[in-house]
């Protein structure tokens, strides 16, 4: 089934737990806990050991996650050759597929292909990449993701230059686009991102590391509705 972006957007602001920070020995239980805490979407980090100096989960695990939850799956492809993998990840159950501008001088054909596969196309950029490289293509996206850490690992410190990029993206996207931010999001850093126009917040450590995830989810949502202090 094609993903219904309008329905998902209507629930924004969205907290998007990143499974990279969960206990993979109890994957189904961790997913259930995210559902019970009120997550509307799940973020899955896919790495190839080339684009980023790390490896994570692959297609069979995404299939297993798909079987265990009705939540939309937001798949972040940290890969040198995303064009080789969008179809298998869509088949595995990805609802949103986000690719990196750094490996795609012209991302339009791939964004188009993702859309034709029935998924929401997304673009992202790493902290050293100027936002201007991405802006010409954001109207072709259903989700635009600003990375606020170097991709590859959870638990890193938030890049304070991210809100400025988010603001530029928010001024350029079409209405109804998910404006997402990924890396070092917590109850403090979420404020400046929300104020800049983000409506979707990936949270790995801040969500799965919380003793009480329901309370953490609520605190993140309250923080993103309040202005930066
Ligand atoms: C990093 C990933 C992130 C990561 C975020 O490469 O893209 O999604 O899981 O983790 P935290 O929220 O811990 O910074
Ligand atoms: Zn990610």
Coordinates of C-alpha atoms and ligand atoms in Angstrom, one line a residue:
X1 CA 0.0 0.0 0.0
X2 CA 1.3 3.5 -0.8
X3 CA 2.1 5.5 2.3
X4 CA -0.5 8.2 3.3
X5 CA 1.7 11.2 4.0
X6 CA -1.2 13.5 4.7
X7 CA -2.5 11.4 7.4
X8 CA 0.9 11.1 9.0
X9 CA 1.6 14.9 8.7
X10 CA -1.7 15.6 10.4
X11 CA -0.3 14.0 13.6
X12 CA 2.8 16.3 13.7
X13 CA 4.8 17.1 15.7
X14 CA 6.1 13.5 15.5
X15 CA 8.6 11.9 17.7
X16 CA 10.4 9.3 15.7
X17 CA 12.3 6.8 17.9
X18 CA 15.5 5.5 16.3
X19 CA 15.8 1.8 16.8
X20 CA 19.6 2.1 16.6
X21 CA 19.5 2.9 20.4
X22 CA 17.2 0.1 21.3
X23 CA 18.0 -3.3 22.8
X24 CA 18.2 -5.5 19.7
X25 CA 18.1 -8.6 21.8
X26 CA 14.5 -7.7 22.5
X27 CA 13.5 -6.0 19.3
X28 CA 9.7 -6.8 19.3
X29 CA 9.5 -5.7 23.0
X30 CA 11.3 -2.4 22.2
X31 CA 9.0 -1.7 19.3
X32 CA 6.0 -2.4 21.5
X33 CA 7.4 0.0 24.0
X34 CA 7.7 2.7 21.4
X35 CA 4.1 2.1 20.3
X36 CA 2.9 2.3 23.9
X37 CA 4.8 5.5 24.5
X38 CA 2.9 7.0 21.6
X39 CA 5.4 7.0 18.7
X40 CA 3.7 7.7 15.4
X41 CA 6.6 6.5 13.2
X42 CA 9.9 4.5 13.6
X43 CA 13.3 5.5 12.3
X44 CA 15.6 2.7 10.9
X45 CA 19.2 3.5 10.3
X46 CA 20.8 1.5 7.4
X47 CA 24.6 1.7 7.0
X48 CA 27.0 0.2 4.5
X49 CA 30.5 0.6 6.1
X50 CA 31.5 2.9 3.2
X51 CA 29.3 6.0 3.3
X52 CA 29.6 5.8 7.1
X53 CA 32.3 4.0 9.2
X54 CA 29.7 1.6 10.7
X55 CA 27.3 -1.2 9.9
X56 CA 23.8 -1.7 11.4
X57 CA 20.7 -3.5 10.2
X58 CA 19.8 -4.8 6.8
X59 CA 16.8 -6.1 4.8
X60 CA 15.9 -9.2 6.8
X61 CA 15.7 -7.1 10.0
X62 CA 13.5 -4.5 8.3
X63 CA 11.2 -7.3 7.2
X64 CA 11.0 -8.6 10.7
X65 CA 10.3 -5.1 12.0
X66 CA 7.6 -4.7 9.4
X67 CA 5.9 -7.9 10.6
X68 CA 5.9 -6.7 14.2
X69 CA 4.3 -3.2 13.9
X70 CA 1.8 -1.2 11.9
X71 CA 3.8 2.0 12.5
X72 CA 5.2 3.7 9.4
X73 CA 8.8 2.8 8.9
X74 CA 11.1 5.8 8.1
X75 CA 14.2 4.2 6.6
X76 CA 17.4 6.4 6.5
X77 CA 19.8 5.0 3.9
X78 CA 23.4 5.9 4.8
X79 CA 24.7 4.2 1.7
X80 CA 27.1 5.0 -1.1
X81 CA 24.8 3.4 -3.7
X82 CA 21.2 4.0 -2.5
X83 CA 19.9 3.4 -6.1
X84 CA 20.8 -0.3 -5.7
X85 CA 18.7 -0.7 -2.5
X86 CA 15.6 1.4 -2.6
X87 CA 13.5 -1.3 -4.2
X88 CA 14.5 -4.1 -1.8
X89 CA 14.0 -1.9 1.2
X90 CA 10.6 -0.8 -0.1
X91 CA 9.7 -4.5 -0.6
X92 CA 10.9 -5.2 3.0
X93 CA 8.4 -2.6 4.2
X94 CA 9.9 0.9 4.2
X95 CA 7.2 3.6 4.0
X96 CA 9.6 6.5 3.8
X97 CA 13.0 6.2 2.1
X98 CA 15.5 8.9 2.7
X99 CA 18.8 9.2 0.7
X100 CA 21.8 11.4 1.1
X101 CA 22.5 14.3 -1.3
X102 CA 26.3 13.8 -0.9
X103 CA 26.1 10.7 -3.1
X104 CA 23.5 12.0 -5.6
X105 CA 24.5 15.0 -7.7
X106 CA 21.0 14.9 -9.2
X107 CA 18.7 13.1 -6.8
X108 CA 15.5 13.7 -8.9
X109 CA 15.4 10.3 -10.8
X110 CA 15.9 8.4 -7.5
X111 CA 13.3 10.5 -5.7
X112 CA 10.9 9.8 -8.5
X113 CA 11.6 6.1 -8.4
X114 CA 10.9 6.0 -4.7
X115 CA 7.6 7.7 -5.2
X116 CA 6.7 5.3 -8.0
X117 CA 7.5 2.4 -5.6
X118 CA 4.7 3.8 -3.4
X119 CA 7.0 5.2 -0.6
X120 CA 7.6 8.8 0.5
X121 CA 10.8 10.1 -1.0
X122 CA 13.2 11.9 1.3
X123 CA 16.5 13.8 1.1
X124 CA 19.1 14.4 3.8
X125 CA 22.4 16.1 4.3
X126 CA 25.3 15.7 6.8
X127 CA 26.6 18.6 9.0
X128 CA 29.5 19.7 6.6
X129 CA 27.2 19.8 3.5
X130 CA 25.8 23.3 2.8
X131 CA 22.0 23.4 2.8
X132 CA 22.1 25.1 -0.6
X133 CA 23.0 21.8 -2.2
X134 CA 19.7 20.3 -1.1
X135 CA 17.3 23.2 -1.5
X136 CA 16.7 22.9 -5.3
X137 CA 15.2 19.4 -4.7
X138 CA 13.2 19.7 -1.5
X139 CA 9.9 20.3 -3.3
X140 CA 10.3 16.8 -4.8
X141 CA 10.4 15.4 -1.2
X142 CA 7.8 14.3 1.3
X143 CA 10.4 14.3 4.0
X144 CA 13.6 16.4 4.4
X145 CA 16.0 15.4 7.1
X146 CA 18.7 17.6 8.6
X147 CA 21.4 15.6 10.2
X148 CA 22.6 17.2 13.4
X149 CA 25.5 14.7 14.0
X150 CA 27.9 13.0 11.6
X151 CA 26.0 9.9 10.4
X152 CA 27.1 6.5 11.7
X153 CA 26.6 6.5 15.4
X154 CA 24.0 7.3 18.1
X155 CA 24.6 9.2 21.2
X156 CA 26.6 12.1 19.7
X157 CA 26.4 15.8 20.5
X158 CA 23.9 18.0 18.6
X159 CA 25.3 20.4 16.0
X160 CA 24.1 23.8 16.9
X161 CA 24.3 24.9 13.2
X162 CA 21.4 22.6 12.4
X163 CA 18.5 25.0 13.2
X164 CA 19.7 27.4 10.6
X165 CA 19.5 24.7 7.9
X166 CA 16.1 23.7 9.1
X167 CA 14.9 27.2 8.8
X168 CA 16.1 27.4 5.2
X169 CA 14.4 24.1 4.4
X170 CA 11.1 25.1 6.1
X171 CA 11.0 28.2 4.0
X172 CA 11.4 26.2 0.8
X173 CA 9.5 23.0 1.1
X174 CA 5.9 22.4 -0.1
X175 CA 3.2 22.5 2.6
X176 CA 2.6 19.1 4.2
X177 CA 6.3 18.1 4.0
X178 CA 7.8 16.4 7.1
X179 CA 10.8 18.5 8.2
X180 CA 12.9 16.2 10.3
X181 CA 16.0 16.4 12.3
X182 CA 18.3 13.5 13.4
X183 CA 21.1 13.4 15.9
X184 CA 21.6 14.5 19.5
X185 CA 17.9 15.4 19.9
X186 CA 16.8 15.7 23.6
X187 CA 14.5 17.9 25.7
X188 CA 16.8 20.8 25.3
X189 CA 18.0 20.6 21.7
X190 CA 14.5 19.9 20.3
X191 CA 13.4 23.4 21.1
X192 CA 15.6 25.3 18.7
X193 CA 14.8 22.8 16.0
X194 CA 11.0 23.1 16.5
X195 CA 11.3 26.9 16.6
X196 CA 13.2 26.7 13.2
X197 CA 10.3 24.8 11.7
X198 CA 11.0 21.1 12.3
X199 CA 7.9 19.0 12.8
X200 CA 9.5 15.5 13.0
X201 CA 12.2 14.6 15.6
X202 CA 14.3 11.5 15.5
X203 CA 15.3 10.5 19.0
X204 CA 17.5 7.5 19.7
X205 CA 19.3 7.8 23.0
X206 CA 16.9 10.3 24.4
X207 CA 14.0 7.9 23.9
X208 CA 15.3 4.4 24.4
X209 CA 17.7 5.5 27.1
X210 CA 14.9 7.0 29.2
X211 CA 13.8 5.1 32.3
X212 CA 10.2 6.0 31.6
X213 CA 9.7 6.3 27.9
X214 CA 6.1 7.5 28.0
X215 CA 7.2 10.4 30.2
X216 CA 10.1 11.1 27.9
X217 CA 7.9 11.2 24.9
X218 CA 5.6 13.6 26.6
X219 CA 8.5 15.8 27.7
X220 CA 9.9 15.9 24.2
X221 CA 6.5 16.9 22.8
X222 CA 6.0 19.6 25.5
X223 CA 9.6 20.9 24.8
X224 CA 9.1 21.1 21.1
X225 CA 5.9 23.1 21.6
X226 CA 7.7 25.7 23.8
X227 CA 10.1 28.3 22.7
X228 CA 13.9 28.0 23.2
X229 CA 15.1 29.4 26.5
Ligands
LIG1 C1 23.1 8.4 13.2 C2 21.6 8.0 13.0 C3 20.7 8.5 14.0 C4 21.0 8.0 15.4 C5 20.4 9.1 16.3 O1 23.8 7.9 12.1 O2 21.2 8.6 11.7 O3 19.4 8.2 13.6 O4 20.3 6.8 15.7 O5 20.8 8.8 17.6 P1 20.8 9.8 18.8 O6 19.3 10.3 19.0 O7 21.2 9.0 20.0 O8 21.7 10.9 18.5
LIG2 ZN1 19.1 8.3 11.2

